[in-house]
């Protein structure tokens, strides 16, 4: 078993303290704020030590290799990008808090996601399409390490999938910018340059995300053990259950409970450190 500790720079002597605490046979630096400690003893004491120092702590089996990964599926809002795009849309109409309150309820799993999306989109009726363009140009900031993660996946021949309960206007923009292989998201109805307040076709909820990840795994002719899913909200839990490795990124507590790993301090490049 390996311990991956990452996300914060450790003061002098702290790394040796961690190695002694977990009985590590060897320690390898993976970056300025990331380390792999091998042949370790798994314990809650180590996890508490890391938490107190702002470190993500992951117990990783020795045989797990990036070369074996075939698919990486990622959520968009608050995962691949730092924003909740629908909240930004509400901001253009002066109803950001009203939209964000419903978003938070949905992400915590307190209300049904499809119903929450319909409510929020209905509030956006009349928003100009140009506002969506401005969000892409001015507010669509990538999460730390997002570009590194996608570029490494491309270099390793790993298929990337952007699967979002957000909107295709934004996922298409990100797909083109980053070179993501495929996407799944909701389609907003737009008439005469303005949102109608309706979503076209079926809503992409947690079940739809999971179904698409399953389909991608089948299409690649592989198994769940070779798939990775990354997300932050309750609607990402079903696709996490489909993947062999699931990562809760800056996630709600309910999501961390269902993930194999959590990244609360590292950027998305920290995903790569979970593999040899």
Tab-separated table of N, CA and C in Angstrom, residues 85-204:
chain	number	residue	atom	x	y	z
A	85	UNK	N	-21.874	27.585	-13.618
A	85	UNK	CA	-22.251	28.422	-14.766
A	85	UNK	C	-23.684	28.947	-14.663
A	86	UNK	N	-24.588	28.168	-14.097
A	86	UNK	CA	-25.978	28.624	-14.016
A	86	UNK	C	-26.103	29.784	-13.016
A	87	UNK	N	-25.254	29.796	-11.993
A	87	UNK	CA	-25.245	30.930	-11.066
A	87	UNK	C	-24.769	32.199	-11.776
A	88	UNK	N	-23.766	32.042	-12.635
A	88	UNK	CA	-23.269	33.191	-13.398
A	88	UNK	C	-24.344	33.713	-14.353
A	89	UNK	N	-25.121	32.811	-14.923
A	89	UNK	CA	-26.231	33.229	-15.782
A	89	UNK	C	-27.240	34.045	-14.981
A	90	UNK	N	-27.527	33.573	-13.760
A	90	UNK	CA	-28.447	34.313	-12.900
A	90	UNK	C	-27.915	35.688	-12.556
A	91	UNK	N	-26.597	35.807	-12.453
A	91	UNK	CA	-25.986	37.090	-12.120
A	91	UNK	C	-26.314	38.147	-13.168
A	92	UNK	N	-26.394	37.742	-14.429
A	92	UNK	CA	-26.695	38.686	-15.505
A	92	UNK	C	-28.129	39.211	-15.420
A	93	UNK	N	-28.979	38.479	-14.698
A	93	UNK	CA	-30.364	38.924	-14.515
A	93	UNK	C	-30.603	39.494	-13.115
A	94	UNK	N	-29.541	39.558	-12.309
A	94	UNK	CA	-29.685	40.090	-10.957
A	94	UNK	C	-30.350	39.142	-9.991
A	95	UNK	N	-30.345	37.840	-10.294
A	95	UNK	CA	-30.989	36.854	-9.418
A	95	UNK	C	-30.004	35.762	-9.017
A	96	UNK	N	-28.736	36.105	-8.890
A	96	UNK	CA	-27.701	35.132	-8.584
A	96	UNK	C	-27.994	34.368	-7.289
A	97	UNK	N	-28.348	35.098	-6.220
A	97	UNK	CA	-28.586	34.427	-4.940
A	97	UNK	C	-29.757	33.458	-5.017
A	98	UNK	N	-30.784	33.848	-5.750
A	98	UNK	CA	-31.965	32.990	-5.884
A	98	UNK	C	-31.618	31.691	-6.610
A	99	UNK	N	-30.827	31.816	-7.678
A	99	UNK	CA	-30.392	30.641	-8.432
A	99	UNK	C	-29.439	29.799	-7.588
A	100	UNK	N	-28.471	30.456	-6.946
A	100	UNK	CA	-27.447	29.742	-6.187
A	100	UNK	C	-28.045	28.948	-5.031
A	101	UNK	N	-29.097	29.470	-4.424
A	101	UNK	CA	-29.734	28.762	-3.309
A	101	UNK	C	-30.299	27.420	-3.762
A	102	UNK	N	-30.908	27.395	-4.937
A	102	UNK	CA	-31.451	26.139	-5.474
A	102	UNK	C	-30.315	25.214	-5.894
A	103	UNK	N	-29.244	25.790	-6.475
A	103	UNK	CA	-28.070	25.006	-6.863
A	103	UNK	C	-27.496	24.281	-5.658
A	104	UNK	N	-27.331	24.981	-4.559
A	104	UNK	CA	-26.758	24.383	-3.352
A	104	UNK	C	-27.631	23.248	-2.823
A	105	UNK	N	-28.942	23.441	-2.848
A	105	UNK	CA	-29.844	22.379	-2.405
A	105	UNK	C	-29.680	21.129	-3.250
A	106	UNK	N	-29.542	21.315	-4.566
A	106	UNK	CA	-29.395	20.187	-5.474
A	106	UNK	C	-28.055	19.483	-5.264
A	107	UNK	N	-26.983	20.257	-5.110
A	107	UNK	CA	-25.660	19.666	-4.965
A	107	UNK	C	-25.515	18.919	-3.643
A	108	UNK	N	-26.266	19.346	-2.630
A	108	UNK	CA	-26.249	18.632	-1.350
A	108	UNK	C	-27.181	17.429	-1.364
A	109	UNK	N	-27.935	17.266	-2.440
A	109	UNK	CA	-28.845	16.139	-2.549
A	109	UNK	C	-30.145	16.319	-1.813
A	110	UNK	N	-30.497	17.568	-1.499
A	110	UNK	CA	-31.709	17.831	-0.725
A	110	UNK	C	-32.961	17.866	-1.589
A	111	UNK	N	-32.811	18.182	-2.877
A	111	UNK	CA	-33.954	18.177	-3.796
A	111	UNK	C	-33.571	17.446	-5.069
A	112	UNK	N	-34.559	16.942	-5.755
A	112	UNK	CA	-34.367	16.211	-7.004
A	112	UNK	C	-33.687	17.090	-8.038
A	113	UNK	N	-32.614	16.566	-8.653
A	113	UNK	CA	-31.835	17.388	-9.582
A	113	UNK	C	-32.634	17.853	-10.806
A	114	UNK	N	-33.362	16.968	-11.501
A	114	UNK	CA	-34.120	17.441	-12.660
A	114	UNK	C	-35.096	18.566	-12.319
A	115	UNK	N	-35.776	18.426	-11.180
A	115	UNK	CA	-36.727	19.460	-10.783
A	115	UNK	C	-36.005	20.760	-10.451
A	116	UNK	N	-34.866	20.649	-9.789
A	116	UNK	CA	-34.108	21.856	-9.446
A	116	UNK	C	-33.622	22.564	-10.707
A	117	UNK	N	-33.223	21.788	-11.709
A	117	UNK	CA	-32.750	22.397	-12.954
A	117	UNK	C	-33.884	23.100	-13.677
A	118	UNK	N	-35.044	22.458	-13.735
A	118	UNK	CA	-36.193	23.097	-14.388
A	118	UNK	C	-36.544	24.417	-13.710
A	119	UNK	N	-36.515	24.411	-12.382
A	119	UNK	CA	-36.828	25.640	-11.639
A	119	UNK	C	-35.853	26.759	-11.986
A	120	UNK	N	-34.577	26.428	-11.996
A	120	UNK	CA	-33.563	27.448	-12.239
A	120	UNK	C	-33.599	27.957	-13.677
A	121	UNK	N	-33.761	27.044	-14.621
A	121	UNK	CA	-33.808	27.459	-16.026
A	121	UNK	C	-35.030	28.324	-16.294
A	122	UNK	N	-36.141	28.010	-15.662
A	122	UNK	CA	-37.347	28.828	-15.830
A	122	UNK	C	-37.099	30.262	-15.374
A	123	UNK	N	-36.306	30.431	-14.326
A	123	UNK	CA	-35.983	31.771	-13.836
A	123	UNK	C	-35.110	32.559	-14.813
A	124	UNK	N	-34.452	31.838	-15.731
A	124	UNK	CA	-33.529	32.480	-16.670
A	124	UNK	C	-34.196	32.899	-17.978
A	125	UNK	N	-35.487	32.716	-18.080
A	125	UNK	CA	-36.201	33.102	-19.309
A	125	UNK	C	-35.924	34.570	-19.635
A	126	UNK	N	-35.576	34.827	-20.893
A	126	UNK	CA	-35.308	36.184	-21.344
A	126	UNK	C	-33.843	36.561	-21.369
A	127	UNK	N	-32.981	35.734	-20.770
A	127	UNK	CA	-31.548	36.032	-20.785
A	127	UNK	C	-31.014	35.991	-22.208
A	128	UNK	N	-30.240	37.000	-22.583
A	128	UNK	CA	-29.687	37.065	-23.927
A	128	UNK	C	-28.595	36.019	-24.131
A	129	UNK	N	-28.555	35.448	-25.330
A	129	UNK	CA	-27.532	34.463	-25.659
A	129	UNK	C	-26.135	35.054	-25.518
A	130	UNK	N	-26.009	36.341	-25.759
A	130	UNK	CA	-24.715	37.010	-25.646
A	130	UNK	C	-24.155	36.879	-24.234
A	131	UNK	N	-25.020	36.769	-23.239
A	131	UNK	CA	-24.556	36.605	-21.866
A	131	UNK	C	-23.790	35.291	-21.706
A	132	UNK	N	-24.216	34.252	-22.411
A	132	UNK	CA	-23.521	32.969	-22.350
A	132	UNK	C	-22.126	33.098	-22.942
A	133	UNK	N	-22.016	33.854	-24.027
A	133	UNK	CA	-20.711	34.090	-24.642
A	133	UNK	C	-19.790	34.838	-23.690
A	134	UNK	N	-20.344	35.807	-22.988
A	134	UNK	CA	-19.540	36.586	-22.046
A	134	UNK	C	-19.065	35.730	-20.875
A	135	UNK	N	-19.897	34.789	-20.431
A	135	UNK	CA	-19.477	33.897	-19.352
A	135	UNK	C	-18.266	33.075	-19.798
A	136	UNK	N	-18.304	32.563	-21.023
A	136	UNK	CA	-17.160	31.812	-21.553
A	136	UNK	C	-15.917	32.687	-21.634
A	137	UNK	N	-16.082	33.892	-22.134
A	137	UNK	CA	-14.945	34.775	-22.366
A	137	UNK	C	-14.378	35.366	-21.078
A	138	UNK	N	-15.248	35.641	-20.101
A	138	UNK	CA	-14.822	36.412	-18.933
A	138	UNK	C	-14.784	35.636	-17.617
A	139	UNK	N	-15.571	34.560	-17.506
A	139	UNK	CA	-15.738	33.940	-16.191
A	139	UNK	C	-15.440	32.445	-16.148
A	140	UNK	N	-15.245	31.817	-17.287
A	140	UNK	CA	-15.068	30.361	-17.330
A	140	UNK	C	-13.612	30.009	-17.000
A	141	UNK	N	-13.280	30.091	-15.709
A	141	UNK	CA	-11.910	29.844	-15.271
A	141	UNK	C	-11.710	28.358	-14.970
A	142	UNK	N	-10.640	27.796	-15.519
A	142	UNK	CA	-10.322	26.394	-15.258
A	142	UNK	C	-9.881	26.217	-13.814
A	143	UNK	N	-10.236	25.093	-13.232
A	143	UNK	CA	-9.753	24.763	-11.898
A	143	UNK	C	-8.247	24.529	-11.955
A	144	UNK	N	-7.532	24.779	-10.864
A	144	UNK	CA	-6.090	24.521	-10.851
A	144	UNK	C	-5.788	23.094	-11.281
A	145	UNK	N	-4.851	22.956	-12.188
A	145	UNK	CA	-4.438	21.635	-12.637
A	145	UNK	C	-5.315	21.000	-13.696
A	146	UNK	N	-6.411	21.661	-14.088
A	146	UNK	CA	-7.334	21.062	-15.064
A	146	UNK	C	-6.648	20.823	-16.403
A	147	UNK	N	-5.933	21.819	-16.882
A	147	UNK	CA	-5.277	21.686	-18.185
A	147	UNK	C	-4.181	20.627	-18.136
A	148	UNK	N	-3.458	20.566	-17.028
A	148	UNK	CA	-2.414	19.547	-16.876
A	148	UNK	C	-3.027	18.154	-16.941
A	149	UNK	N	-4.140	17.957	-16.248
A	149	UNK	CA	-4.799	16.649	-16.230
A	149	UNK	C	-5.244	16.237	-17.623
A	150	UNK	N	-5.926	17.118	-18.333
A	150	UNK	CA	-6.438	16.765	-19.663
A	150	UNK	C	-5.296	16.528	-20.639
A	151	UNK	N	-4.270	17.369	-20.594
A	151	UNK	CA	-3.132	17.193	-21.505
A	151	UNK	C	-2.422	15.872	-21.258
A	152	UNK	N	-2.279	15.498	-19.991
A	152	UNK	CA	-1.616	14.226	-19.680
A	152	UNK	C	-2.458	13.053	-20.161
A	153	UNK	N	-3.765	13.156	-19.992
A	153	UNK	CA	-4.648	12.097	-20.493
A	153	UNK	C	-4.489	11.940	-21.999
A	154	UNK	N	-4.462	13.053	-22.697
A	154	UNK	CA	-4.293	13.000	-24.158
A	154	UNK	C	-2.952	12.356	-24.520
A	155	UNK	N	-1.909	12.727	-23.804
A	155	UNK	CA	-0.579	12.176	-24.090
A	155	UNK	C	-0.514	10.674	-23.829
A	156	UNK	N	-1.308	10.214	-22.848
A	156	UNK	CA	-1.299	8.791	-22.493
A	156	UNK	C	-2.320	7.986	-23.293
A	157	UNK	N	-3.079	8.652	-24.165
A	157	UNK	CA	-4.093	7.956	-24.955
A	157	UNK	C	-5.336	7.597	-24.165
A	158	UNK	N	-5.589	8.315	-23.077
A	158	UNK	CA	-6.767	8.076	-22.241
A	158	UNK	C	-7.935	8.905	-22.778
A	159	UNK	N	-9.068	8.285	-22.991
A	159	UNK	CA	-10.238	9.005	-23.491
A	159	UNK	C	-10.798	9.896	-22.374
A	160	UNK	N	-11.132	11.134	-22.732
A	160	UNK	CA	-11.687	12.077	-21.771
A	160	UNK	C	-13.142	12.374	-22.115
A	161	UNK	N	-13.960	12.449	-21.061
A	161	UNK	CA	-15.390	12.683	-21.209
A	161	UNK	C	-15.812	13.780	-20.243
A	162	UNK	N	-16.414	14.829	-20.774
A	162	UNK	CA	-16.980	15.897	-19.953
A	162	UNK	C	-18.473	15.635	-19.851
A	163	UNK	N	-18.922	15.278	-18.658
A	163	UNK	CA	-20.312	14.872	-18.473
A	163	UNK	C	-20.911	15.769	-17.403
A	164	UNK	N	-21.892	16.582	-17.820
A	164	UNK	CA	-22.331	17.679	-16.965
A	164	UNK	C	-23.840	17.839	-16.939
A	165	UNK	N	-24.345	18.220	-15.769
A	165	UNK	CA	-25.735	18.633	-15.654
A	165	UNK	C	-25.909	20.082	-16.061
A	166	UNK	N	-24.824	20.706	-16.518
A	166	UNK	CA	-24.863	22.066	-17.040
A	166	UNK	C	-25.285	22.081	-18.493
A	167	UNK	N	-24.773	23.047	-19.256
A	167	UNK	CA	-25.326	23.298	-20.583
A	167	UNK	C	-24.291	23.169	-21.693
A	168	UNK	N	-24.781	22.692	-22.842
A	168	UNK	CA	-23.896	22.384	-23.960
A	168	UNK	C	-23.178	23.611	-24.506
A	169	UNK	N	-23.762	24.793	-24.319
A	169	UNK	CA	-23.091	26.006	-24.766
A	169	UNK	C	-21.708	26.090	-24.119
A	170	UNK	N	-21.627	25.727	-22.845
A	170	UNK	CA	-20.371	25.818	-22.103
A	170	UNK	C	-19.492	24.581	-22.294
A	171	UNK	N	-20.095	23.399	-22.301
A	171	UNK	CA	-19.287	22.193	-22.466
A	171	UNK	C	-18.627	22.154	-23.842
A	172	UNK	N	-19.328	22.640	-24.871
A	172	UNK	CA	-18.749	22.672	-26.216
A	172	UNK	C	-17.550	23.622	-26.263
A	173	UNK	N	-17.674	24.754	-25.569
A	173	UNK	CA	-16.575	25.714	-25.523
A	173	UNK	C	-15.359	25.108	-24.848
A	174	UNK	N	-15.581	24.384	-23.744
A	174	UNK	CA	-14.483	23.742	-23.030
A	174	UNK	C	-13.896	22.580	-23.823
A	175	UNK	N	-14.756	21.851	-24.494
A	175	UNK	CA	-14.275	20.735	-25.311
A	175	UNK	C	-13.307	21.218	-26.375
A	176	UNK	N	-13.661	22.311	-27.022
A	176	UNK	CA	-12.796	22.858	-28.060
A	176	UNK	C	-11.506	23.427	-27.469
A	177	UNK	N	-11.607	24.113	-26.348
A	177	UNK	CA	-10.432	24.731	-25.736
A	177	UNK	C	-9.418	23.705	-25.268
A	178	UNK	N	-9.904	22.599	-24.665
A	178	UNK	CA	-9.007	21.641	-24.042
A	178	UNK	C	-8.745	20.399	-24.887
A	179	UNK	N	-9.527	20.194	-25.918
A	179	UNK	CA	-9.370	18.989	-26.720
A	179	UNK	C	-9.948	17.756	-26.053
A	180	UNK	N	-11.049	17.935	-25.345
A	180	UNK	CA	-11.728	16.814	-24.686
A	180	UNK	C	-12.418	15.961	-25.750
A	181	UNK	N	-12.390	14.645	-25.573
A	181	UNK	CA	-12.870	13.736	-26.621
A	181	UNK	C	-14.384	13.758	-26.805
A	182	UNK	N	-15.144	13.805	-25.713
A	182	UNK	CA	-16.601	13.707	-25.837
A	182	UNK	C	-17.261	14.462	-24.687
A	183	UNK	N	-18.562	14.772	-24.872
A	183	UNK	CA	-19.275	15.504	-23.827
A	183	UNK	C	-20.736	15.083	-23.804
A	184	UNK	N	-21.349	15.297	-22.659
A	184	UNK	CA	-22.780	15.106	-22.477
A	184	UNK	C	-23.274	16.212	-21.552
A	185	UNK	N	-24.313	16.940	-21.977
A	185	UNK	CA	-24.832	18.037	-21.161
A	185	UNK	C	-26.227	18.398	-21.646
A	186	UNK	N	-26.846	19.354	-20.977
A	186	UNK	CA	-28.196	19.787	-21.315
A	186	UNK	C	-28.194	20.852	-22.406
A	187	UNK	N	-29.275	20.858	-23.183
A	187	UNK	CA	-29.420	21.812	-24.285
A	187	UNK	C	-30.489	22.834	-23.926
A	188	UNK	N	-30.091	24.100	-23.881
A	188	UNK	CA	-31.036	25.177	-23.595
A	188	UNK	C	-31.809	25.563	-24.853
A	189	UNK	N	-33.086	25.824	-24.701
A	189	UNK	CA	-33.879	26.326	-25.824
A	189	UNK	C	-33.656	27.835	-25.939
A	190	UNK	N	-33.277	28.255	-27.152
A	190	UNK	CA	-33.023	29.670	-27.415
A	190	UNK	C	-33.836	30.093	-28.632
A	191	UNK	N	-34.590	31.137	-28.481
A	191	UNK	CA	-35.386	31.675	-29.580
A	191	UNK	C	-35.137	33.170	-29.709
A	192	UNK	N	-34.850	33.589	-30.924
A	192	UNK	CA	-34.588	35.005	-31.225
A	192	UNK	C	-33.547	35.603	-30.277
A	193	UNK	N	-32.499	34.788	-30.026
A	193	UNK	CA	-31.365	35.285	-29.255
A	193	UNK	C	-31.559	35.333	-27.753
A	194	UNK	N	-32.650	34.744	-27.240
A	194	UNK	CA	-32.901	34.756	-25.801
A	194	UNK	C	-33.338	33.378	-25.309
A	195	UNK	N	-33.018	33.075	-24.047
A	195	UNK	CA	-33.448	31.817	-23.452
A	195	UNK	C	-34.959	31.832	-23.236
A	196	UNK	N	-35.578	30.693	-23.512
A	196	UNK	CA	-37.029	30.588	-23.316
A	196	UNK	C	-37.380	30.164	-21.893
A	197	UNK	N	-36.387	29.668	-21.156
A	197	UNK	CA	-36.655	29.145	-19.823
A	197	UNK	C	-36.954	27.657	-19.820
A	198	UNK	N	-36.653	27.000	-20.955
A	198	UNK	CA	-36.892	25.554	-21.065
A	198	UNK	C	-35.622	24.821	-21.490
A	199	UNK	N	-35.562	23.547	-21.098
A	199	UNK	CA	-34.478	22.657	-21.516
A	199	UNK	C	-35.005	21.719	-22.576
A	200	UNK	N	-34.255	21.547	-23.652
A	200	UNK	CA	-34.656	20.649	-24.735
A	200	UNK	C	-34.325	19.204	-24.389
A	201	UNK	N	-35.180	18.292	-24.824
A	201	UNK	CA	-34.962	16.853	-24.649
A	201	UNK	C	-34.860	16.482	-23.163
A	202	UNK	N	-34.275	15.327	-22.892
A	202	UNK	CA	-34.189	14.858	-21.515
A	202	UNK	C	-33.113	15.579	-20.729
A	203	UNK	N	-33.304	15.649	-19.429
A	203	UNK	CA	-32.344	16.326	-18.558
A	203	UNK	C	-31.221	15.366	-18.171
A	204	UNK	N	-30.003	15.872	-18.223
A	204	UNK	CA	-28.835	15.093	-17.818
A	204	UNK	C	-28.722	15.159	-16.294
